[in-house]
Amino acid sequence: MQTNSTILDVSGLCKKYGNTDVLRGVNLQVREGELACIIGPSGSGKSTMLRCCNLLESPTSGNIIAASHELMNPEIDINRMRQDVGMVFQQFNLYPHLSALNNVTLALRKVQNKSKDEAQDIAMQALDQVGLKNKAMSKPGELSGGQQQRVAIARAVALKPRIILFDEPTSALDPELVDDVLNVMCDLRKRGMTMVVVTHEMAFAHAAADKVIFMDEGVVVESGTAADIFERPREGRTQAFLARYANRMRQ
């Protein structure tokens, strides 16, 4: 359920690598309960911006408040923050020698100090939520890419974060596996999970997002509802990007 409470507030965010400006004053807000999709051409700074939102990248300047954590505060407890600000990556990042169950329980035991039994109960609930309860004892090598990504989502969900960041969660998947992951994300949205998703899945963004943010050349060009961005974009750069996407879909 959406509220009027802002859970992610990014203001004046800049990121430099040497003399290269990757982010040039990004401003965006996401409300609690929203599914926000960030779209734009490759190299526009989308993933860098997302990684700054849980300090996998250190901002050069600006300010980020995520789930009530002031990320630029030098005294921030990063481990505590990351329990509230979950992350799902392109490449799953599962431990290949551990079962799906143990991949999910690891942070519960090591970070949240849950007992083995409590961690397993929580992990099984999370795996059931993503449709993989019957694969709990399978190792990543025994799972499809889509199943591995769903385990990664279960791992994030199990920590009960206030917001989950998804960095192109379907880009490493075969096309026939994409829908399984997107369906899980739609189910999370119905359950009220706040999500910020960097994605090239335009149909998903159009159909499911509460807010769509278009980035190009390190800035937010425009943002609005899915209908605003996909059906009546105001900015020329947004219009050109969506026209290129539409042309690819017709080919």
Short mmCIF file of N, CA, C and O in Angstrom, two decimals, residues 32 43 72-73 82 94 116 124 133-136 144 151-152 177-178 196 207 217-218 226 243:
data_model
loop_
_atom_site.label_atom_id
_atom_site.label_comp_id
_atom_site.label_asym_id
_atom_site.label_seq_id
_atom_site.Cartn_x
_atom_site.Cartn_y
_atom_site.Cartn_z
N GLU A 32 6.94 5.28 0.10
CA GLU A 32 6.78 3.94 0.68
C GLU A 32 5.65 3.22 -0.04
O GLU A 32 4.58 3.77 -0.27
N GLY A 43 24.68 3.27 -20.06
CA GLY A 43 25.66 4.31 -19.78
C GLY A 43 25.09 5.60 -19.26
O GLY A 43 25.81 6.59 -19.13
N MET A 72 25.13 9.72 3.77
CA MET A 72 26.35 10.51 3.75
C MET A 72 26.89 10.80 5.14
O MET A 72 27.93 11.44 5.29
N ASN A 73 26.20 10.33 6.17
CA ASN A 73 26.68 10.47 7.54
C ASN A 73 27.90 9.57 7.73
O ASN A 73 27.81 8.36 7.57
N ARG A 82 21.89 -1.81 5.41
CA ARG A 82 21.64 -2.78 4.35
C ARG A 82 20.60 -3.83 4.74
O ARG A 82 20.10 -4.54 3.87
N LEU A 94 24.92 -15.83 -5.68
CA LEU A 94 24.68 -16.91 -4.73
C LEU A 94 25.98 -17.67 -4.48
O LEU A 94 26.85 -17.73 -5.34
N LYS A 116 19.45 -21.23 14.27
CA LYS A 116 19.36 -22.05 13.07
C LYS A 116 17.91 -22.35 12.73
O LYS A 116 17.49 -22.22 11.56
N MET A 124 12.41 -20.60 4.65
CA MET A 124 11.43 -21.42 3.95
C MET A 124 10.20 -20.60 3.56
O MET A 124 9.64 -20.78 2.47
N LYS A 133 9.86 -23.34 -2.67
CA LYS A 133 9.97 -24.14 -1.44
C LYS A 133 10.45 -25.55 -1.75
O LYS A 133 11.22 -26.14 -0.97
N ASN A 134 10.05 -26.09 -2.90
CA ASN A 134 10.43 -27.46 -3.26
C ASN A 134 11.87 -27.55 -3.75
O ASN A 134 12.37 -28.65 -4.01
N LYS A 135 12.55 -26.42 -3.91
CA LYS A 135 13.95 -26.41 -4.35
C LYS A 135 14.90 -25.99 -3.22
O LYS A 135 16.06 -25.66 -3.48
N ALA A 136 14.43 -26.05 -1.98
CA ALA A 136 15.21 -25.53 -0.86
C ALA A 136 16.58 -26.20 -0.72
O ALA A 136 17.56 -25.54 -0.36
N SER A 144 17.77 -23.27 -12.66
CA SER A 144 17.84 -22.40 -13.83
C SER A 144 18.22 -20.99 -13.39
O SER A 144 18.18 -20.65 -12.20
N VAL A 151 15.80 -17.15 -5.88
CA VAL A 151 16.46 -17.40 -4.60
C VAL A 151 17.10 -16.10 -4.08
O VAL A 151 17.02 -15.78 -2.89
N ALA A 152 17.72 -15.35 -4.99
CA ALA A 152 18.33 -14.08 -4.59
C ALA A 152 17.28 -13.11 -4.07
O ALA A 152 17.52 -12.36 -3.10
N LEU A 177 12.67 -17.18 -19.26
CA LEU A 177 12.71 -17.21 -17.80
C LEU A 177 12.39 -15.86 -17.17
O LEU A 177 12.22 -15.76 -15.97
N VAL A 178 12.30 -14.83 -18.00
CA VAL A 178 12.13 -13.47 -17.48
C VAL A 178 10.80 -13.32 -16.75
O VAL A 178 10.72 -12.73 -15.66
N VAL A 196 12.75 -0.30 -6.08
CA VAL A 196 13.31 0.58 -7.10
C VAL A 196 14.05 -0.33 -8.07
O VAL A 196 14.98 -1.05 -7.67
N ALA A 207 3.45 -1.53 -17.44
CA ALA A 207 2.29 -2.19 -16.85
C ALA A 207 2.28 -2.15 -15.33
O ALA A 207 1.20 -2.07 -14.72
N GLU A 217 22.53 10.54 -19.55
CA GLU A 217 23.74 11.33 -19.36
C GLU A 217 23.90 11.81 -17.92
O GLU A 217 24.30 12.94 -17.66
N GLY A 218 23.58 10.91 -16.96
CA GLY A 218 23.86 11.19 -15.56
C GLY A 218 22.88 12.07 -14.84
O GLY A 218 23.16 12.51 -13.71
N ALA A 226 3.59 5.79 -15.02
CA ALA A 226 3.90 5.03 -16.23
C ALA A 226 3.18 5.62 -17.44
O ALA A 226 3.76 5.73 -18.53
N ALA A 243 10.94 5.90 -28.72
CA ALA A 243 10.76 5.61 -30.14
C ALA A 243 11.73 4.54 -30.61
O ALA A 243 11.36 3.63 -31.37
#
